[in-house]
Coordinates of C-alpha atoms and ligand atoms in Angstrom, one line a residue:
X1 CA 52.9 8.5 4.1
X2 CA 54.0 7.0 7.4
X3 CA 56.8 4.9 6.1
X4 CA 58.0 7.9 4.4
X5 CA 57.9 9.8 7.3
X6 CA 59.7 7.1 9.6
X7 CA 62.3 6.6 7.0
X8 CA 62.7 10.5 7.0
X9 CA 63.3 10.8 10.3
X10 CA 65.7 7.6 10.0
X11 CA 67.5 10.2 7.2
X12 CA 67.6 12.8 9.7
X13 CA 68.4 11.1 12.9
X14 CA 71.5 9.1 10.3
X15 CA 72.8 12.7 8.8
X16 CA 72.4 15.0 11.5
X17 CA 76.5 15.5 11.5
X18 CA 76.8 15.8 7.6
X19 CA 73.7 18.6 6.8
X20 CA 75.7 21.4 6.8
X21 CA 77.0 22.5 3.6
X22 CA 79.2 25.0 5.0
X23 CA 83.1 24.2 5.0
X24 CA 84.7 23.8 8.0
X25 CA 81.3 24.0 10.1
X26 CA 81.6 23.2 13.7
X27 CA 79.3 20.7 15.0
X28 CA 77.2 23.0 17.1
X29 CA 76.8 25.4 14.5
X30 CA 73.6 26.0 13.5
X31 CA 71.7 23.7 10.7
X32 CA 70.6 25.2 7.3
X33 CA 67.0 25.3 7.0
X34 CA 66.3 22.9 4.6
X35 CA 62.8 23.7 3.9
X36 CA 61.9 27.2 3.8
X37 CA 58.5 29.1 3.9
X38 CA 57.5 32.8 3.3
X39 CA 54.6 34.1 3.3
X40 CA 53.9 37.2 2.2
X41 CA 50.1 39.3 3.3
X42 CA 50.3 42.3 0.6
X43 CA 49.2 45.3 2.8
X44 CA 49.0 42.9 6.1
X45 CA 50.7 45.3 9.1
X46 CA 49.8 45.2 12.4
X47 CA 46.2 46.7 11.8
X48 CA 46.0 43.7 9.6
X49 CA 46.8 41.2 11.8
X50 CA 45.4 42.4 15.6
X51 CA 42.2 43.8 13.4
X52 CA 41.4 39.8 12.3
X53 CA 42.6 38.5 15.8
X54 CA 40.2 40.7 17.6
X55 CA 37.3 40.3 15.0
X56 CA 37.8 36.0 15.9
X57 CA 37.5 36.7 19.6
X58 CA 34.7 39.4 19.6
X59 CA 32.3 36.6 17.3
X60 CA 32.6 34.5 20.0
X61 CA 31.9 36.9 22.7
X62 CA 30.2 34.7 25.3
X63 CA 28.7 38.1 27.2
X64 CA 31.2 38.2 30.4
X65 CA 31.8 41.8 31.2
X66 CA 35.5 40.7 31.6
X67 CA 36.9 41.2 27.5
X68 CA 39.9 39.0 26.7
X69 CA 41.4 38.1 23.4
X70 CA 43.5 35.1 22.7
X71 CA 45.5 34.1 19.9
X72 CA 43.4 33.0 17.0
X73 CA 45.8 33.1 14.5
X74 CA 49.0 30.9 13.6
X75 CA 51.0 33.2 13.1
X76 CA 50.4 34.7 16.2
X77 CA 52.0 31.5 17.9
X78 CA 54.9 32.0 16.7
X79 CA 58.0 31.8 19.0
X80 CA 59.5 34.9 17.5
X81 CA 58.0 38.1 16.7
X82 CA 60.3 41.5 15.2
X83 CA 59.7 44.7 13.0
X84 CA 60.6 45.8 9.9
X85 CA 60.1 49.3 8.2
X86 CA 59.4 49.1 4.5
X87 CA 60.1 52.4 3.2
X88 CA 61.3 52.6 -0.6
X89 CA 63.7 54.8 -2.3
X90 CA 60.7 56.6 -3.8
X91 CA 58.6 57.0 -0.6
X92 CA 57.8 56.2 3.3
X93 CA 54.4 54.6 1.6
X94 CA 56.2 51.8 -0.8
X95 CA 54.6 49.7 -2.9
X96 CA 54.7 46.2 -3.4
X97 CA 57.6 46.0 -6.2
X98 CA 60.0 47.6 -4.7
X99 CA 59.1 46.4 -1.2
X100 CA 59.2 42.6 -2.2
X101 CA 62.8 43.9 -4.0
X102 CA 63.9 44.3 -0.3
X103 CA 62.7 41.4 0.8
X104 CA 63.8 39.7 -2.1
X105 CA 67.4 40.8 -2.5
X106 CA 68.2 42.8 0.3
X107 CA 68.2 46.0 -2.0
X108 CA 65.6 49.0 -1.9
X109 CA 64.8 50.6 -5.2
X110 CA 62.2 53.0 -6.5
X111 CA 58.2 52.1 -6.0
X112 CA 57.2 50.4 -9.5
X113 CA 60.5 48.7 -10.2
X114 CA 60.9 45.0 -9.5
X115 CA 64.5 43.6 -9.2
X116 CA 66.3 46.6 -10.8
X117 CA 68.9 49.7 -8.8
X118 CA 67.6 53.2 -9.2
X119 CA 69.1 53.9 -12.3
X120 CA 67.7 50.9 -13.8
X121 CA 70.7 49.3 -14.8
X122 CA 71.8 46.8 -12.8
X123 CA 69.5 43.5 -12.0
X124 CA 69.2 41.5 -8.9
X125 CA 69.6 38.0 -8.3
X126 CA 66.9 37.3 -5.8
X127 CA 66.8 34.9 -2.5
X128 CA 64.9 32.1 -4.5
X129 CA 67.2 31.8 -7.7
X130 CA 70.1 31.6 -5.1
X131 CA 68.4 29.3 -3.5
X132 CA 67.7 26.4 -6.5
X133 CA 71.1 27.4 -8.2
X134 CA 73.5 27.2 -5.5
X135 CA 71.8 24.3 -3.0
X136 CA 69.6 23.3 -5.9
X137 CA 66.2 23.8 -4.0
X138 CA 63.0 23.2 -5.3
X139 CA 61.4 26.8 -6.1
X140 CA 56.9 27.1 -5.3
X141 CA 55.9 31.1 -5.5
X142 CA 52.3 31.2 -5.4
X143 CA 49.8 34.0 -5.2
X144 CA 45.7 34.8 -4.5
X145 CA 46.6 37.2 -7.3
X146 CA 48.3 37.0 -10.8
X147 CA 50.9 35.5 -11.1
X148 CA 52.9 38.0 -12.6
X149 CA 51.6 40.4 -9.9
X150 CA 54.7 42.5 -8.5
X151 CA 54.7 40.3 -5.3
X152 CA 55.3 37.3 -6.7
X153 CA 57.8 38.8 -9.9
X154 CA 60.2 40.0 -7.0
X155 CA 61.2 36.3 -6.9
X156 CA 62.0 36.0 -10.7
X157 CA 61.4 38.5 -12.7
X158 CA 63.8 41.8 -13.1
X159 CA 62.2 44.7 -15.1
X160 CA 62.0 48.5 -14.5
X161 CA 58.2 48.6 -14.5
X162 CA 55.7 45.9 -12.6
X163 CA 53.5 46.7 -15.3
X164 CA 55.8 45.1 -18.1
X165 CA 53.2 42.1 -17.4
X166 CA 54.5 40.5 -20.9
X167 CA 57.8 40.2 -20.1
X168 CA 57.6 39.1 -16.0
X169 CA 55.3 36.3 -17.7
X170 CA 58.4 35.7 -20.0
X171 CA 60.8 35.5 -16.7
X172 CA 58.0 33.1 -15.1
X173 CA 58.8 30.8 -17.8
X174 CA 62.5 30.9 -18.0
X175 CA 62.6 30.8 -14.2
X176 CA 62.7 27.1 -14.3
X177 CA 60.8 27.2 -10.8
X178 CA 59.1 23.5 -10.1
X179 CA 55.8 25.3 -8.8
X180 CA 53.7 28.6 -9.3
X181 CA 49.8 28.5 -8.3
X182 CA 47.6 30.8 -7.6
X183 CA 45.8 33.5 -9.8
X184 CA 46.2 34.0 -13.7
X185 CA 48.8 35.6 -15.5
X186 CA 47.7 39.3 -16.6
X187 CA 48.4 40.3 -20.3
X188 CA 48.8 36.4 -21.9
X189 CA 49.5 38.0 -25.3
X190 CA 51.3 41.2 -24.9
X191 CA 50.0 44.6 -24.1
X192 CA 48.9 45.0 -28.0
X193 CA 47.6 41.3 -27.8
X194 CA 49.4 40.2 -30.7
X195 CA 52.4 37.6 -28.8
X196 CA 52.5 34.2 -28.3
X197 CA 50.3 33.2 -25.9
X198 CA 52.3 33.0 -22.8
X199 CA 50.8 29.7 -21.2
X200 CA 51.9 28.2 -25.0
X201 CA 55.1 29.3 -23.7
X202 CA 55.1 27.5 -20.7
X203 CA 53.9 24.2 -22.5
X204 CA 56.6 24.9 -25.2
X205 CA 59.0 24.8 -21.9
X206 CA 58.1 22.0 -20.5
X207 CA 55.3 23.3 -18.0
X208 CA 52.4 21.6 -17.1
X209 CA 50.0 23.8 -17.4
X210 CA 46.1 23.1 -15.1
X211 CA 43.6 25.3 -15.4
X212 CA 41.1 22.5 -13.5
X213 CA 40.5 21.8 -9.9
X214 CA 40.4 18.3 -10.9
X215 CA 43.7 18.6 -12.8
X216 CA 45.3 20.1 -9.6
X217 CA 43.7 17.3 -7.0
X218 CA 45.9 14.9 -9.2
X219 CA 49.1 16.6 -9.5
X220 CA 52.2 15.2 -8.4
X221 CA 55.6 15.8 -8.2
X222 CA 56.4 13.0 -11.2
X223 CA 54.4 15.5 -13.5
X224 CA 57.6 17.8 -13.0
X225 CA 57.3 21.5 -13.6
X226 CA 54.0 23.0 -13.0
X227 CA 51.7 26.3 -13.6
X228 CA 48.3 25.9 -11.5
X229 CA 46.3 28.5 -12.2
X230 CA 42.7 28.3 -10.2
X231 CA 39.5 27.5 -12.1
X232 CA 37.1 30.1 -10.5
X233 CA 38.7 33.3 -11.0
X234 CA 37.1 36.7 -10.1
X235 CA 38.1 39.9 -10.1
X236 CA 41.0 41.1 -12.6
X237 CA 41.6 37.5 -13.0
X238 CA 43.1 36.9 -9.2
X239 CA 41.7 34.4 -7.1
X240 CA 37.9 34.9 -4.9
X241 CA 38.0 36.2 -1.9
X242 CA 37.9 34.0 0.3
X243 CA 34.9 35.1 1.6
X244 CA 32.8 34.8 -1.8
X245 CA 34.3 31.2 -2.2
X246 CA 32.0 28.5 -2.8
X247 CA 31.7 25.1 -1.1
X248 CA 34.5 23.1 -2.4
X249 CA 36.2 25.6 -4.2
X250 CA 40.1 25.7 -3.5
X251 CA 41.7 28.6 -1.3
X252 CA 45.0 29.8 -0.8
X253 CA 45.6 26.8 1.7
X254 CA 44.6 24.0 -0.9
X255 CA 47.1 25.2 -3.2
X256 CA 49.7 25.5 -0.2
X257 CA 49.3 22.1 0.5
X258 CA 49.6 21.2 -2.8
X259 CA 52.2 23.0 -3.2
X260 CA 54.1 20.7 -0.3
X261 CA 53.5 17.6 -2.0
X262 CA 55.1 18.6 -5.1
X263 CA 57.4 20.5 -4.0
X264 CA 59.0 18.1 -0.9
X265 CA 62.8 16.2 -1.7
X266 CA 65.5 15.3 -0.1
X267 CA 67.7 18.2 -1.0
X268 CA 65.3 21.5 -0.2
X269 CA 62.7 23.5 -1.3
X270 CA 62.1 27.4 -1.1
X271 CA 58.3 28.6 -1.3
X272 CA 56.9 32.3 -1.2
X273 CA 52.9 32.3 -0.8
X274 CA 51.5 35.8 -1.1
X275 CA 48.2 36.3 0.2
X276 CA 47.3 39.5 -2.1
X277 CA 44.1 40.4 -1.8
X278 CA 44.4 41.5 1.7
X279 CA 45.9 44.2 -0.2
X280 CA 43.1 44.5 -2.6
X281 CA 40.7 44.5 -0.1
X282 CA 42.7 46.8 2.0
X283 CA 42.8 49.5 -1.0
X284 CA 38.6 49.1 -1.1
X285 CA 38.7 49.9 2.3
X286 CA 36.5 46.9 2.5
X287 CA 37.4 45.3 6.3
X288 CA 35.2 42.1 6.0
X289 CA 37.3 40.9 3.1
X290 CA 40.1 42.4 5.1
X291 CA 39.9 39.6 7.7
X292 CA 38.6 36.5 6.0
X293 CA 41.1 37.1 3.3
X294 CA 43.8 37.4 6.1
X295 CA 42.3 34.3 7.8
X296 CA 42.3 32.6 4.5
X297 CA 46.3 33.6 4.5
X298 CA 46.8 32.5 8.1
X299 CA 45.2 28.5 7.6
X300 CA 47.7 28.1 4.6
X301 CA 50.3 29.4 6.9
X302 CA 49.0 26.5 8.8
X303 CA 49.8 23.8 6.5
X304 CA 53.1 24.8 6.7
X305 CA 53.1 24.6 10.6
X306 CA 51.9 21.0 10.0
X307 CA 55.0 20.4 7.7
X308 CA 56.9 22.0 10.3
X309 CA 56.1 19.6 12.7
X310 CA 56.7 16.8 11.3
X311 CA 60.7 18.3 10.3
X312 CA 61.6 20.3 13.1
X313 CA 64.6 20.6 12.8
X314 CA 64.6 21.9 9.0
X315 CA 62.3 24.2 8.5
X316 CA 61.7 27.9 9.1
X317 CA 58.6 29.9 8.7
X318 CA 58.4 33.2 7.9
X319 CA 55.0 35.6 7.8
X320 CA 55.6 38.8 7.0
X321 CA 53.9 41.8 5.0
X322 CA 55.5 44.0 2.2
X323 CA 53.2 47.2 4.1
X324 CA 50.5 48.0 5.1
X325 CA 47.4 49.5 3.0
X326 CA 44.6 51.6 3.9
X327 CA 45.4 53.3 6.9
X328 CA 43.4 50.8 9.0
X329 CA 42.8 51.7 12.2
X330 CA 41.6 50.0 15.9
X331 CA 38.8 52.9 16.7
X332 CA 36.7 55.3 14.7
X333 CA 35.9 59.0 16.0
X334 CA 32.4 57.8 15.8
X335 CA 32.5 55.2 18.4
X336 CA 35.3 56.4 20.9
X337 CA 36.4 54.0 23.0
X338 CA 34.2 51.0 21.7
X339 CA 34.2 48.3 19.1
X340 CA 31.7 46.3 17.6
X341 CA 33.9 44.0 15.4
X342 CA 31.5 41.7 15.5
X343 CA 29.0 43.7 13.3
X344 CA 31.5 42.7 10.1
X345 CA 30.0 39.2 10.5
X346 CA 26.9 40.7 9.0
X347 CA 28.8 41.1 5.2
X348 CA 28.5 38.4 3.2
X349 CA 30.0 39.2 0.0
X350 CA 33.2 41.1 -1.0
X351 CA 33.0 44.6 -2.5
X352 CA 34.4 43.2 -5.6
X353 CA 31.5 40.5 -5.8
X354 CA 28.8 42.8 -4.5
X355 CA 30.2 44.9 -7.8
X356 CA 30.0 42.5 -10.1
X357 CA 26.9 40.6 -9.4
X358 CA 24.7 43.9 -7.8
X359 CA 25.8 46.8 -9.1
X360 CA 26.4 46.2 -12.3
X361 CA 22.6 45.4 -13.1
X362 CA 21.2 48.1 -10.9
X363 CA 23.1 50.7 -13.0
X364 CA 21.8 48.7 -16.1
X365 CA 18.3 48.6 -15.1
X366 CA 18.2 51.8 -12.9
X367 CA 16.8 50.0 -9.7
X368 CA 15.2 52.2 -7.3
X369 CA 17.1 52.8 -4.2
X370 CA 14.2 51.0 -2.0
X371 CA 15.1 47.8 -3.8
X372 CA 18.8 48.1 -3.8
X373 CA 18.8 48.8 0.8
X374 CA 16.7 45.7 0.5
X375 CA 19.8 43.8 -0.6
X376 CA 22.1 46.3 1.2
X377 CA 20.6 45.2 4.8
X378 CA 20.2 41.3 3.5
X379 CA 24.2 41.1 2.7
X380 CA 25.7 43.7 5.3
X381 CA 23.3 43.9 7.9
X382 CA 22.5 47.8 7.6
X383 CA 19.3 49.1 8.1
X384 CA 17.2 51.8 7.0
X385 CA 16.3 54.2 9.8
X386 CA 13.4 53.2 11.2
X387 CA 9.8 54.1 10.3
X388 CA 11.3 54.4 6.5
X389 CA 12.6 51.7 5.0
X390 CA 9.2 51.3 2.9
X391 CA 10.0 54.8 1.7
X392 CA 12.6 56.3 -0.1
X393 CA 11.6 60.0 1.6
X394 CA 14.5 61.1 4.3
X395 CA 14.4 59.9 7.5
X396 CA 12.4 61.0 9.8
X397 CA 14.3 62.7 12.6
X398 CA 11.9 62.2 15.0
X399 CA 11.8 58.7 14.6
X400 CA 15.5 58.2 15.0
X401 CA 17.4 57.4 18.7
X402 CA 19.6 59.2 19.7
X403 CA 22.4 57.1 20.3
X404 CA 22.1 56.1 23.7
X405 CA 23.4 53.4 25.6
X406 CA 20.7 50.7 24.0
X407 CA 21.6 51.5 20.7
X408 CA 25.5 50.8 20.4
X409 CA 26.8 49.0 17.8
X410 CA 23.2 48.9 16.0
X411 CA 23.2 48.4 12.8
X412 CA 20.5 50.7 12.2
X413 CA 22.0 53.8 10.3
X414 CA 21.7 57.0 11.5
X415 CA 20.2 60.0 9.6
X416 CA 23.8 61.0 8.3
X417 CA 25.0 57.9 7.6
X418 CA 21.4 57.2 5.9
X419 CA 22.6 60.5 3.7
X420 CA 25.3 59.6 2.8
X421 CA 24.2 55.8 1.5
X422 CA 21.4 57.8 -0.8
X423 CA 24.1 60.6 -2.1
X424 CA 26.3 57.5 -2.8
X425 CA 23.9 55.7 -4.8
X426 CA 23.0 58.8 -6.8
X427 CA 26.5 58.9 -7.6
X428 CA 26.8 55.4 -8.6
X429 CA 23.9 55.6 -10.9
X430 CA 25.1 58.8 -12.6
X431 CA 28.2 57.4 -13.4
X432 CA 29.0 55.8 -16.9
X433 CA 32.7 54.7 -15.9
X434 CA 34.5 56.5 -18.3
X435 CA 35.1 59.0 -15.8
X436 CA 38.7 59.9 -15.2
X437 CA 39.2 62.1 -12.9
X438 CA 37.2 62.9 -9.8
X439 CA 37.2 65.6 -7.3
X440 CA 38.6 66.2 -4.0
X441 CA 35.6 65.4 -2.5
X442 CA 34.6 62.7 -4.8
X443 CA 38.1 61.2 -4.1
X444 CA 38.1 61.8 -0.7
X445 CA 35.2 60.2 -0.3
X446 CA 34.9 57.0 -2.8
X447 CA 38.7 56.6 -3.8
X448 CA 38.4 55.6 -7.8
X449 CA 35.6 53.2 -6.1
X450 CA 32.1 52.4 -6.9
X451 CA 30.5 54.9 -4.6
X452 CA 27.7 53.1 -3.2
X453 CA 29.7 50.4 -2.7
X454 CA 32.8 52.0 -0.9
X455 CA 30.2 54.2 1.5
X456 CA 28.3 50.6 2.7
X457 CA 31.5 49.3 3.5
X458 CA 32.6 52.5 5.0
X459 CA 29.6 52.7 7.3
X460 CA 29.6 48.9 8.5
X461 CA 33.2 50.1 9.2
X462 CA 32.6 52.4 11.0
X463 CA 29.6 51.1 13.1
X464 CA 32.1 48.2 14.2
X465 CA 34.5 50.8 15.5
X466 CA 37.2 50.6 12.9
X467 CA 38.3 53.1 10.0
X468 CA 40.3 53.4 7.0
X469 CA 42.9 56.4 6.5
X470 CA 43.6 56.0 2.9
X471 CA 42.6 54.5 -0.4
X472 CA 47.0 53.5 -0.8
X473 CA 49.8 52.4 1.1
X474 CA 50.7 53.9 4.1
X475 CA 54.1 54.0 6.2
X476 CA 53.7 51.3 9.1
X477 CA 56.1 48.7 9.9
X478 CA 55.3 45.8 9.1
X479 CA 55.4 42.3 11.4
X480 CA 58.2 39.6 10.8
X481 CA 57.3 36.1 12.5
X482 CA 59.7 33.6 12.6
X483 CA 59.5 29.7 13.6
X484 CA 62.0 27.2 13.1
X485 CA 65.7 27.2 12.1
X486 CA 67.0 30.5 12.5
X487 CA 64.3 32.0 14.0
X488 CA 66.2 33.9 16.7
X489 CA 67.8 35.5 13.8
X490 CA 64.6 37.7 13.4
X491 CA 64.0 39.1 16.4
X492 CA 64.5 42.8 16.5
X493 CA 63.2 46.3 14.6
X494 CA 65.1 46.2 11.5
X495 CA 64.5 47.2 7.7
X496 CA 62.8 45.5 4.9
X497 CA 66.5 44.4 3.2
X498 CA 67.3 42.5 6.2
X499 CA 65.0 39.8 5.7
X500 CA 67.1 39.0 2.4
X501 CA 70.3 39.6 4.4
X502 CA 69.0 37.3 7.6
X503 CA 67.6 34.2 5.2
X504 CA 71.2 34.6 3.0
X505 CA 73.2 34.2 5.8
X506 CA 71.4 31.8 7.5
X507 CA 71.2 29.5 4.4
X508 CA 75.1 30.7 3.5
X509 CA 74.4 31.7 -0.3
X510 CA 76.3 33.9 -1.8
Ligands
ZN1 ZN1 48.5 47.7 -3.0

């Protein structure tokens, strides 16, 4: 590791004048990046970002009266910081197809499509096949979510609709990239289930296909093309959130790092890492996730700092977000002018997870709603009103404080909130799940989410002084940090498309 680093450096210090591929390139023009990261938090805006940073500081709260909040995050440290709006030529609130299409290729299109113009006709070439076929970089797209997820697609697939899962697997394949790691592919077989397997596929083309943490710990850039895919998947077959991972278990980072030991040559490499369950958790309106998810995206945005530092000279970062999702907020009506972030510390498991391994068998064996606050209170720290949480009866008015001064940011709920938990629960176990449609109300207040789940998550929300507008994406801008060769190039309020444009003329492909 350290020879190769010295005799690295001894490359760099010996080709400084000759690294620019450009004809006719002064000497004091500006170096091509020869190693190029992007990471990309699905529904990570500003709310995102200053939401997680302020959560870190609040934890540690030491109990001065004075508050302060430093930079926690990575990405945060960045040198450069600018803006970009994401709308799409469908709507102000994009989604993630058409958004990563900008990012991608410099072009909008409508929300849905991934690579294609409006009238779906003509495809795009996008930033990361420019990059392997014209400087013959090394290509890594990895994702916390499938693979063939729209995020991760916008670098190589081209298809009218993200949901053409088949076929974006197919792309995948003929890609050629070196590295994709992350979730598994959706629809292996086709949307009727009768196609060849699309991991045989891979194999058939030369992939190496892991499905192993082991496999994956002993991968190596002689074992040529790879497909990692992780070997505890959760929900809808993406990665865990990283806050229902267990000891040992690989993250986002893991495979990052990975990722930079298979990936690293002498000529370049190109790697897009999309942290994409921010989004999902974004969507549930679930805030704990939220943050650890975005952590989870900001320490792999770390190892790529530490690759940084060791190539100044060639590398450049980028951390952006393809828009933001759920309307988060900084403040809830409820709480005016205070936050208690610190109150999300008490959730322990995602909303997916609680889903999965809770709800699911109280619906099965109709647990009484005593037994299911118990768990409620041990894994997100709310508790009944007091003087009934032996009882199911309604809470006792009487026996409730007002909220005055002592009780701030207690995690005790309040009559209405207390309501509202029972109502949801009702609904939960009412529900078979073949509903399809739901009601202003219902919709207004559980999205197409398990009710009981959606209102706990709500009301730790909101007793930490933060709020969700929306169960979608929403209209922000979103943050574009920038470190290392060409950085300065991202400074500014600019659109989505310019991110392509900046990166293609700062690397000079065509
Ligand atoms: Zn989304």
């Amino acid at each position: 590791m350290k020879a190769k680093k010295i005799s690295a450096l001894l490359l760099a210090a010996a080709m400084t004048a000759c690294a620019v591929p450009a004809q006719g390139a002064a000497a004091d023009e500006p170096k091509v990046p020869k190693y190029i990261f992007l990471f990309i938090g699905d529904g990570m805006s500003y709310p995102q970002v200053q939401t997680t940073n302020y959560y870190l500081n609040a934890i540690e709260d030491d109990g001065d009266d004075i508050l302060t909040s430093e930079s926690k995050l990575n990405m945060m440290k960045f040198p450069v910081a600018g803006s970009a709006q994401t709308y799409d030529s469908t709507s102000f609130c994009p989604d993630s197809a058409s958004t990563a299409t900008s990012i991608s290729t410099g072009h909008k299109t409508y929300s849905g499509t991934i690579n294609m113009d409006e009238k779906m006709e003509t495809s795009y070439e996008t930033i990361a096949e420019k990059l392997k076929k014209q400087l013959g970089y090394k290509v890594g797209i990895l994702s916390s979510v499938n693979l063939n997820h729209a995020t991760p697609a916008a670098f190589y697939a081209h298809q009218a609709s993200r949901n053409n899962y088949y076929e974006i697997g197919q792309e995948l394949i003929a890609s050629n990239f070196d590295y994709f790691a992350g979730g598994g592919l959706k629809k292996t077989t086709g949307s009727e289930g009768d196609q060849t397997d699309l991991y045989e596929l891979a194999q058939e083309a030369g992939y190496k296909v892991i499905k192993t943490k082991a496999e994956a710990e002993n991968l190596t850039a002689e074992d040529g093309k790879a497909i990692v895919i992780d070997e505890t998947l959760a929900d809808d077959d993406a990665m865990s959130y990283d806050m229902d991972l267990e000891d040992g278990e690989w993250g986002l980072s893991d495979y990052v790092k990975k990722g930079i030991e298979v990936l690293d040559n002498d000529t370049g490499f190109f790697m897009m890492v999309e942290g994409g369950k921010i989004d999902w958790a974004c969507h549930a309106n679930d805030a704990a996730a939220t943050i650890t998810d975005t952590v989870a995206m900001d320490e792999a945005v770390g190892k790529a700092v530490d690759f940084y530092n060791e190539h100044p000279d060639e590398t450049l970062i980028l951390v952006t977000g393809d828009h933001e999702t759920g309307g988060l907020t900084i403040g809830f009506a409820g709480t005016d002018y205070d936050t208690f972030l610190a109150n999300i510390s008490n959730q322990k498991i995602s909303y997916a997870k609680f889903d999965s391994d809770y709800v699911a068998a109280y619906k099965e064996n109709k647990t009484d709603f005593d037994t299911v606050m118990a768990d409620i209170t041990e894994l997100f720290g709310l508790q009944a009103p007091t003087g009934t949480t032996e009882s199911s009866n309604q809470a006792d008015s009487k026996d409730v404080h007002p909220e005055g001064e002592e009780d701030k940011g207690s995690l005790v709920m309040t009559d209405y909130e207390y309501q509202k938990l029972q109502n949801a629960y009702e609904e939960t176990m009412s529900r078979t799940g073949e509903e399809e449609e739901f009601g202003q109300e219902e919709y207004l207040m559980y999205g197409s989410y398990e009710p009981l789940t959606v209102t706990i998550t709500h009301i730790l929300n909101n007793k930490s002084g933060i709020n969700f507008a929306s169960y979608a994406h929403t209209g922000l801008p979103v943050e574009v940090f920038a470190m290392g060769v060409g950085q300065e190039q991202f400074e500014g309020y600019y659109d989505n498309t310019d991110i392509f444009n900046k990166v293609a003329a700062i690397t000079g492909v065509k």
